[in-house]
Every structure is written in structure tokens, then in C-alpha cells.
Coordinates of C-alpha atoms and ligand atoms in Angstrom, one line a residue:
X1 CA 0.0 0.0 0.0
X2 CA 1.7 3.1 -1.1
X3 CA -0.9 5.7 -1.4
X4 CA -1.8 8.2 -4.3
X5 CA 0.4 11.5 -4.9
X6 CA -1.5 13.0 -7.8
X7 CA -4.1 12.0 -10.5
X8 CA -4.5 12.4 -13.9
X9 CA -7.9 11.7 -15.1
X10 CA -9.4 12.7 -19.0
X11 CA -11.7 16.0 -16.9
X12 CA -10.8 19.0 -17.2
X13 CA -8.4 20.2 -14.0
X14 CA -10.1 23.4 -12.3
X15 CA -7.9 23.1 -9.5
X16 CA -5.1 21.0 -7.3
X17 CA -5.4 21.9 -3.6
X18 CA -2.6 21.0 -0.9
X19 CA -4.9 17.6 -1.1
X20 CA -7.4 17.6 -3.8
X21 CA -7.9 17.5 -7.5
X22 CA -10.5 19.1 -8.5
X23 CA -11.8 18.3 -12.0
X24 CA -15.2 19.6 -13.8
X25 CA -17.3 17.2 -15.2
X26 CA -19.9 19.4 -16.9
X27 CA -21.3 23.1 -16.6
X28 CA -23.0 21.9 -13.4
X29 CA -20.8 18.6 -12.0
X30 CA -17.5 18.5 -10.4
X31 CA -15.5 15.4 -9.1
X32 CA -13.7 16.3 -6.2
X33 CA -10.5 13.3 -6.0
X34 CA -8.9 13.6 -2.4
X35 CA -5.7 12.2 -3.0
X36 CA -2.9 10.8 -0.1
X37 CA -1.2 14.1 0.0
X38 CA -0.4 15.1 3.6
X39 CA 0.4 19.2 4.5
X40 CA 1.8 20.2 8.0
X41 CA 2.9 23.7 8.7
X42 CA 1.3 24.6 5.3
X43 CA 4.3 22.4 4.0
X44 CA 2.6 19.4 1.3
X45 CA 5.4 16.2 2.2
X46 CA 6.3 14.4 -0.3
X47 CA 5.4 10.8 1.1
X48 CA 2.0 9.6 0.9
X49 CA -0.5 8.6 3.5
X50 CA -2.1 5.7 2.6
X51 CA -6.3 5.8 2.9
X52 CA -6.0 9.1 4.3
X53 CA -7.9 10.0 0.7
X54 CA -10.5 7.8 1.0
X55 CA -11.1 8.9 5.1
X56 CA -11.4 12.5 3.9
X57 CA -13.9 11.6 1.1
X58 CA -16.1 8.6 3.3
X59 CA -16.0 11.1 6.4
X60 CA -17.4 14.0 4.1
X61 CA -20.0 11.8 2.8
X62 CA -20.8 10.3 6.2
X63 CA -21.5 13.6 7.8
X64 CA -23.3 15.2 5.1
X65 CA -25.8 11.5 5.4
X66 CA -25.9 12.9 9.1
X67 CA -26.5 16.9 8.0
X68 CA -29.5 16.2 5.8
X69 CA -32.0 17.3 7.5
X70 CA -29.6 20.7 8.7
X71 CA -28.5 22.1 5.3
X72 CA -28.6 21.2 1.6
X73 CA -25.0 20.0 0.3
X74 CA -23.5 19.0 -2.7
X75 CA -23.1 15.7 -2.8
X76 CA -23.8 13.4 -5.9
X77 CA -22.7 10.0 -5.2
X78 CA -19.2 9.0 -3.4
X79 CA -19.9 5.8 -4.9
X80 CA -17.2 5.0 -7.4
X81 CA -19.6 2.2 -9.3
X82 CA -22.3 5.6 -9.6
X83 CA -20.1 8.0 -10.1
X84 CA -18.5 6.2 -13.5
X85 CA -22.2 5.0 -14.4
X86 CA -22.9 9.0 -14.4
X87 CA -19.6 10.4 -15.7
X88 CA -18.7 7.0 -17.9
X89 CA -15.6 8.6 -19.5
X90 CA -14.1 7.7 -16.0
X91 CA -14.9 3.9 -16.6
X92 CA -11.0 2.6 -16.5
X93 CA -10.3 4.6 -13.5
X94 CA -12.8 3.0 -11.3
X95 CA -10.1 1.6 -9.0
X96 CA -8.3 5.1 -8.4
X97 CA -11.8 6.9 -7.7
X98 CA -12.6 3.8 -5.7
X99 CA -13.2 5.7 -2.0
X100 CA -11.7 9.1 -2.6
X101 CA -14.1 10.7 -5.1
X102 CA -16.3 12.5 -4.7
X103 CA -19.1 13.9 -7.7
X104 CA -20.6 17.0 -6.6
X105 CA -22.9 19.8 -7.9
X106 CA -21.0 22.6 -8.8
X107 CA -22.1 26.1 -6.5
X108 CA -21.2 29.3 -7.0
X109 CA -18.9 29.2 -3.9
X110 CA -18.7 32.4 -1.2
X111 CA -15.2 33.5 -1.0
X112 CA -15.1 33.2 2.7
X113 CA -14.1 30.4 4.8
X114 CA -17.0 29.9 7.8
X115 CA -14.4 29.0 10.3
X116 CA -15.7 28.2 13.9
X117 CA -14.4 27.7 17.4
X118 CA -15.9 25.9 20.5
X119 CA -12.6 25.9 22.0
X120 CA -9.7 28.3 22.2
X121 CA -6.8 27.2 20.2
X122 CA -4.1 27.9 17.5
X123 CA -4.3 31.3 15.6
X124 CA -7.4 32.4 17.9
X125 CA -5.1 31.9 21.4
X126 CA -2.4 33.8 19.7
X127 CA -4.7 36.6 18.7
X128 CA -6.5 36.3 22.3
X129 CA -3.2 36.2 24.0
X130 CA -1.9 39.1 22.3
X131 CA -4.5 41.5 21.9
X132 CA -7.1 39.9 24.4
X133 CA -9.6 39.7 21.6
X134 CA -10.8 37.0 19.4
X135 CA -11.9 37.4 16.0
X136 CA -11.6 41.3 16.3
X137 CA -14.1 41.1 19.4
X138 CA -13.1 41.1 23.3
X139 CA -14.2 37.8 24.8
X140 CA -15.1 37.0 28.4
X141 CA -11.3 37.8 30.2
X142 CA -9.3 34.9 31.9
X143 CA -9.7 32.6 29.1
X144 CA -6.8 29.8 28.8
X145 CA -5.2 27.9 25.7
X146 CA -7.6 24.8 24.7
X147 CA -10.5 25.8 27.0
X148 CA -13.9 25.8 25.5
X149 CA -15.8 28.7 24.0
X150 CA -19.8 29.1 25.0
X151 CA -21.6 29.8 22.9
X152 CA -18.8 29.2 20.2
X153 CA -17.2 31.9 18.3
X154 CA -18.3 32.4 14.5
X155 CA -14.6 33.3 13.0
X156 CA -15.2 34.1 9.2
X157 CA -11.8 34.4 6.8
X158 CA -11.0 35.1 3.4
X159 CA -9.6 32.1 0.8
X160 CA -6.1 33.6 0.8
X161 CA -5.1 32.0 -2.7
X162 CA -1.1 32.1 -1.4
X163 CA -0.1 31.7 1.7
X164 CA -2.6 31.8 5.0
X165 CA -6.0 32.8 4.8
X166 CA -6.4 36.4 6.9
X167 CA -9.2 36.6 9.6
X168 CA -11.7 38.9 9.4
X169 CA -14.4 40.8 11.3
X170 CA -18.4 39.9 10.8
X171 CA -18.4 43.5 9.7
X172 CA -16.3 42.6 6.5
X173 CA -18.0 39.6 5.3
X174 CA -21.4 41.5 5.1
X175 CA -19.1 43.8 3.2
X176 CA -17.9 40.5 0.9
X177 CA -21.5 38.9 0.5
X178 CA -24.1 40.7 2.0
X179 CA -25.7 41.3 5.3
X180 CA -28.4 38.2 4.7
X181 CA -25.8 35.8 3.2
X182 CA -23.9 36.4 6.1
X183 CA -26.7 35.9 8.8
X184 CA -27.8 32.6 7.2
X185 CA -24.2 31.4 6.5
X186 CA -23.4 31.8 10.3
X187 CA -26.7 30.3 11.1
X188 CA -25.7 27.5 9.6
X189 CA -21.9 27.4 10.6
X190 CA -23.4 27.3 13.8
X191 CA -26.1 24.5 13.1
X192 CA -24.2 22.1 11.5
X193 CA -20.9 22.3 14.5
X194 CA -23.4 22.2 16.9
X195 CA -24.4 18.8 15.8
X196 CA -21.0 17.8 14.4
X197 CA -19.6 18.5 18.2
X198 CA -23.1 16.6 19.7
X199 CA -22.0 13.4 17.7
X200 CA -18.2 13.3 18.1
X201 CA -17.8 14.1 21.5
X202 CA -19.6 10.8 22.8
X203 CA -17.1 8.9 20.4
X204 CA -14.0 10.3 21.9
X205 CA -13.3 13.2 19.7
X206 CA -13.8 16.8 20.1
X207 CA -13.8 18.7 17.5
X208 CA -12.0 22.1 18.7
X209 CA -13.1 24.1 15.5
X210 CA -13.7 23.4 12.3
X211 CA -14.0 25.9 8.5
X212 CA -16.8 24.9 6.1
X213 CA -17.4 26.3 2.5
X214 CA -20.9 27.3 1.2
X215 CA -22.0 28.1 -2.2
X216 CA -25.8 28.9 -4.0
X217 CA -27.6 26.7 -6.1
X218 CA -30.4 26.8 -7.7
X219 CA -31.0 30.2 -5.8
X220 CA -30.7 27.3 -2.4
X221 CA -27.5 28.0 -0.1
X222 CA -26.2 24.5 0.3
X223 CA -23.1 23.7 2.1
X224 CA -20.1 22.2 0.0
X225 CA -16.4 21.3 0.0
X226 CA -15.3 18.9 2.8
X227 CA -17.0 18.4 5.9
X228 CA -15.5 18.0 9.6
X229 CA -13.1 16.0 8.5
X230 CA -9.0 16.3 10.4
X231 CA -8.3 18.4 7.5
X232 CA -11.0 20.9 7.7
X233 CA -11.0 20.8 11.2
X234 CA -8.9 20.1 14.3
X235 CA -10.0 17.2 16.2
X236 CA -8.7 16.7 20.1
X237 CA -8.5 13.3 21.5
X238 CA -11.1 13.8 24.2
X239 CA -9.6 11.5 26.6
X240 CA -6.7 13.4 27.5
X241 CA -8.4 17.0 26.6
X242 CA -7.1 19.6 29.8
X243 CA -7.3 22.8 29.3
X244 CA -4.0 24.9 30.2
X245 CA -2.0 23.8 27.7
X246 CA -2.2 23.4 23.7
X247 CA -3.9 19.5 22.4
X248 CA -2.1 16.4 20.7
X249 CA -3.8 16.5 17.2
X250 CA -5.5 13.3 16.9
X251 CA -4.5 12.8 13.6
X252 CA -1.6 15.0 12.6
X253 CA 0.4 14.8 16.0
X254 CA 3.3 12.0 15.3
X255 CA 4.2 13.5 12.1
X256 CA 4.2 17.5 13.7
X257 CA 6.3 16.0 16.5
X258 CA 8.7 14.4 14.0
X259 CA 8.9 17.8 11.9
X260 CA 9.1 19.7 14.8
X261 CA 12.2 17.4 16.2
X262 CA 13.7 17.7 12.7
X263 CA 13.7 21.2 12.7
X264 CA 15.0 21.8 16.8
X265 CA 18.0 19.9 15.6
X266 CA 18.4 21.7 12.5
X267 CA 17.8 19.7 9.7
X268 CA 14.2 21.1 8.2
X269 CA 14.2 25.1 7.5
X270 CA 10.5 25.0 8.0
X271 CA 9.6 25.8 4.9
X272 CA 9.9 23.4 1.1
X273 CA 11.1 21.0 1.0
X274 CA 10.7 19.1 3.7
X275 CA 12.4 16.1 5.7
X276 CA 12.1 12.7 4.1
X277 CA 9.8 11.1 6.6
X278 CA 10.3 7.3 8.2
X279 CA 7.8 4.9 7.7
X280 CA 7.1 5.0 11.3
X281 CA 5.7 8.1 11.0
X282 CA 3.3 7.5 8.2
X283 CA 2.0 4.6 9.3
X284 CA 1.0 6.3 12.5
X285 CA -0.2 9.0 10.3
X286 CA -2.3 6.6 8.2
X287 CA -3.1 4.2 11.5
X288 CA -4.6 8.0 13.0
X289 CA -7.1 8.9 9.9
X290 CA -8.6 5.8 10.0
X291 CA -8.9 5.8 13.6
X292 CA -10.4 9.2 13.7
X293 CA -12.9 7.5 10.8
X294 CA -13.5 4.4 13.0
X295 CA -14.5 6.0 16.3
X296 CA -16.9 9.0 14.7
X297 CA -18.6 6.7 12.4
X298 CA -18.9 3.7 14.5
X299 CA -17.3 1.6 11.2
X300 CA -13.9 0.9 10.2
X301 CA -13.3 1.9 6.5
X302 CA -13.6 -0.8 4.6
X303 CA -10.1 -0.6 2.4
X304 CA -10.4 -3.9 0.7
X305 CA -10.6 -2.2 -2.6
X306 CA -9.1 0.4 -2.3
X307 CA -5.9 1.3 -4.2
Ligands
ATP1 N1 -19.7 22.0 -4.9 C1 -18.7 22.8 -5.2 N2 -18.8 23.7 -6.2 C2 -17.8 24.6 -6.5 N3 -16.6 24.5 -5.9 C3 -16.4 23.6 -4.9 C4 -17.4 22.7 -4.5 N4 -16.9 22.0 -3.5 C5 -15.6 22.3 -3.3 N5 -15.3 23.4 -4.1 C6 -14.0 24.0 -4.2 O1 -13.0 23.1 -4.4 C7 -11.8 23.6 -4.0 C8 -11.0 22.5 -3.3 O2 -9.7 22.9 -3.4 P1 -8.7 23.3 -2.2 O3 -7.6 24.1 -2.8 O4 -9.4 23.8 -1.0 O5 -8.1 21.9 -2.0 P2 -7.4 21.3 -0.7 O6 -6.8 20.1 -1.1 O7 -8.4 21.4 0.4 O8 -6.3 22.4 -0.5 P3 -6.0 23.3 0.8 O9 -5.4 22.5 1.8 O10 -5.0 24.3 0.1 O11 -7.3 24.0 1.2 C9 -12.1 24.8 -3.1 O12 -11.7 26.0 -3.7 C10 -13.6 24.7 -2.9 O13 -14.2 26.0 -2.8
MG2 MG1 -9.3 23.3 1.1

């Protein structure tokens, strides 16, 4: 099991992300392909996690299942079978699309990134602990790293298309898309956490925040892109959560600890390229998505097929 760096399929490419490919099918399709690429500090290594595709793509489609009733979304079919009876120029490439893609109605996407917090954590503690604010606003004082945010904080930011995405007021996204569009897309930023946080918690996981993408179709606001999956979202293993200090990532924390070593003793700049990693640590890495899969969805992925 290696794990897939790229794909090449006969679609048009509208765009390669740190970890998807994402084709068009038709004026109205797309086929979103998470591949096995793995980013930490913004950095894309060049080893492959294997199923960590196919975990991004079965999670998505699992919470969305889960979301029905809460929002419209964009999901077609993740079924590869389906998705090469509907797009059947992709018919020799069932076994790459088995698991990882993804055929989605195409939305005219908002150019913000609904990013929400129900715990303090990362570039929100940095902005609280300098500036005592959080997302432009002042919070209740005394707060500390990790604790949890009630009711959670509704932290909009622009799709930076280099580098990281900048933060930005409430105030500023009515600016971007409207004072309606922005009530209704924090509505349901807040709906759809609420229950994402409801189901993960019980199953070991809390989700500490998490950034969703919404587009309009049809004249409909449906939600789109990934959904609380470790990529979109940074998920705590609840069992040793303690507020105080900053979390293990549940997914992503044996290969940040190797990079992080790598760099203390001065081999890894921090920036491209980055360190070859050791097998170890991908197989933790890959042991870690599926995990994360397992215990929110109550199945293991089933990877017989999957390439
Ligand atoms: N239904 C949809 N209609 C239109 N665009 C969509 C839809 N679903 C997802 N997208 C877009 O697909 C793109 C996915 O690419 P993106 O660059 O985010 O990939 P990624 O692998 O997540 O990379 P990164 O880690 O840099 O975010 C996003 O720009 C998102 O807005
Ligand atoms: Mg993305």
C-alpha cells in the first residue's frame, strides 16, 4: 500500500489543492479526488498517507448523510460504481476513484471560509493572547489555551489564494457577501458544528473548530467542500483534553512532532522542502485517519478495494 500523490484523469483540471484534485465534469458537475497528499505547517510532504484519501472523502459523505436534515449539500454519489455510471468517460479509472471521489454539484462558492471555534486554540489563542480579543471582538477575560468557548465563536476568513487565509471581522464579510448571506451562513456554521460537536464528542473526539465552505444553487444556499473531516478541522483526542495547555492532534500529531524534532536539531528550514519522513511516521499518520474515521462513524473503513 503506497498511497496516491496525484491523479491524472481525462476531466478538465479546475484546480489542485494541498490535497485535492478538483476536476469539472460538466457546466453543473465536479469530481472532487482527495488524494494521499499530507500538508503540516502549510508544508505538502512528499510521502504519501495511505487511505488518508479515501477517510477524507467517506467522512465527508458520512457527515453530510448525518446533516440532511440541517442544510442542503452538494453531494452526488461517493460511490465510485455511480459515479463512472454517471460520468462513464471515468470507466478505466474506477479503482483510483474507488473511496476518494467525490461527484458533486457545482455552487457558486462564497469567497469566505465559515471557520468556527468551540474551544480556544491555535491562531485564535495567539490573537487572544496578544490583543485579548478573538476574532476582532473582546471575549469574556481569563480565558486559557484549549478551554472551551460558550456559545462558540463564529470566525469568518478570506480564501487567501497564497499563503494563509487572513481573519476577518463579521463586519467585513457583510461587506464581501451581503448582510443576509452572512446571517444565514453563520446560522448554519453554527447549526451544523453544533451537531458535528453533539455526535463526536460521545465517540472520543472533540472537534476544537472546524472551517466549512458554502456556495448557492439553484438560488438554495447548500453547504459544499469537505465536511469536519482532520483536515478541515482540528480534532482533540477527548480522553486526554485539559485545558491549560495546547492539544495532541488526533490525527496529525506523530508527524508534527517528528517535523518539529527535525527542525530543533536543524535539519528542516521549515519551509519546502521538507524532511524525508520514516515509515514509522506514516504509518502512524495513516493508523490515525482511520482511527479518527472508525470511532466517529462507528465503522472501520472498509479498504479492501481500495488502491
Ligand atoms: N460543490 C462545489 N462547487 C464549486 N466549488 C467547490 C465545490 N466543492 C468544493 N469546491 C471548491 O474546491 C476547492 C477545493 O480545493 P482546495 O484548494 O481547497 O483543496 P485542498 O486540497 O483542500 O487544499 P488546501 O489544503 O490548500 O485547502 C475549493 O476551492 C472549494 O471551494
Ligand atoms: Mg481546502
Amino acid at each position: 500500500m503506497t498511497g496516491i500523490a496525484t491523479t491524472a484523469l481525462p476531466l478538465n483540471v479546475l484546480r489542485r489543492g494541498k490535497v485535492r484534485d478538483v476536476y469539472e465534469v460538466d457546466a453543473d458537475r465536479l469530481l472532487v479526488v482527495a488524494t494521499d497528499r499530507v500538508s503540516a505547517f502549510d508544508v505538502v510532504m512528499r510521502e504519501t498517507v495511505p487511505y488518508k484519501g479515501a477517510v477524507l472523502t467517506q467522512l465527508t459523505a458520512w457527515w453530510l448523510r448525518q446533516l440532511e436534515t440541517d442544510v442542503q449539500h452538494h453531494m452526488i454519489s461517493a460511490d465510485a460504481e455511480e459515479i463512472v455510471r454517471n460520468v462513464p468517460s471515468l470507466d478505466a479509472y474506477r479503482d483510483l476513484l474507488r473511496g476518494r471521489a467525490m461527484l458533486v454539484w457545482r455552487a457558486d462558492v462564497f469567497p469566505v471560509e465559515c471557520v468556527i471555534r468551540g474551544y480556544i486554540a491555535g491562531s485564535a489563542w495567539k490573537e487572544y493572547r496578544a490583543h485579548g480579543t478573538l476574532a476582532g471582538e473582546p471575549p469574556s477575560a481569563g480565558l486559557r489555551e484549549s478551554d472551551r468557548l460558550e456559545p462558540p465563536i463564529f470566525s469568518p476568513a478570506t480564501k487567501a489564494e497564497t499563503g494563509h487565509d487572513e481573519n476577518i471581522t463579521i463586519e467585513r464579510m457583510a461587506g464581501i457577501v451581503g448582510d443576509a448571506a452572512t446571517r444565514d451562513l453563520e446560522r448554519f456554521t453554527r447549526t451544523v458544528y453544533t451537531r458535528g460537536l453533539t455526535i463526536a464528542e460521545p465517540r472520543g473526539i472533540i472537534i476544537a473548530d472546524t472551517k466549512f465552505e458554502f456556495g448557492v444553487r439553484d438560488g438554495r444556499i447548500i453547504i459544499v467542500d469537505e465536511v469536519l473531516t482532520p483536515d478541515s478541522s482540528r480534532f482533540w483526542p477527548a480522553s486526554d483534553y485539559a485545558p491549560g495547555r495546547s492539544q495532541p492532534s488526533f490525527d496529525k500529531q506523530p508527524l508534527r512532532d517528528y517535523l518539529e524534532a527535525e527542525r530543533v536539531a536543524g535539519r528542516w528550514s521549515g519551509n519546502y522542502p521538507p524532511p524525508p519522513l520514516p515509515d514509522s511516521v506514516v504509518n502512524a499518520t495513516s493508523i490515525r485517519y482511520r482511527d479518527a474515521f472508525r470511532r466517529i462513524t462507528g465503522a472501520a473503513l472498509d479498504v479492501a478495494d481500495l488502491s
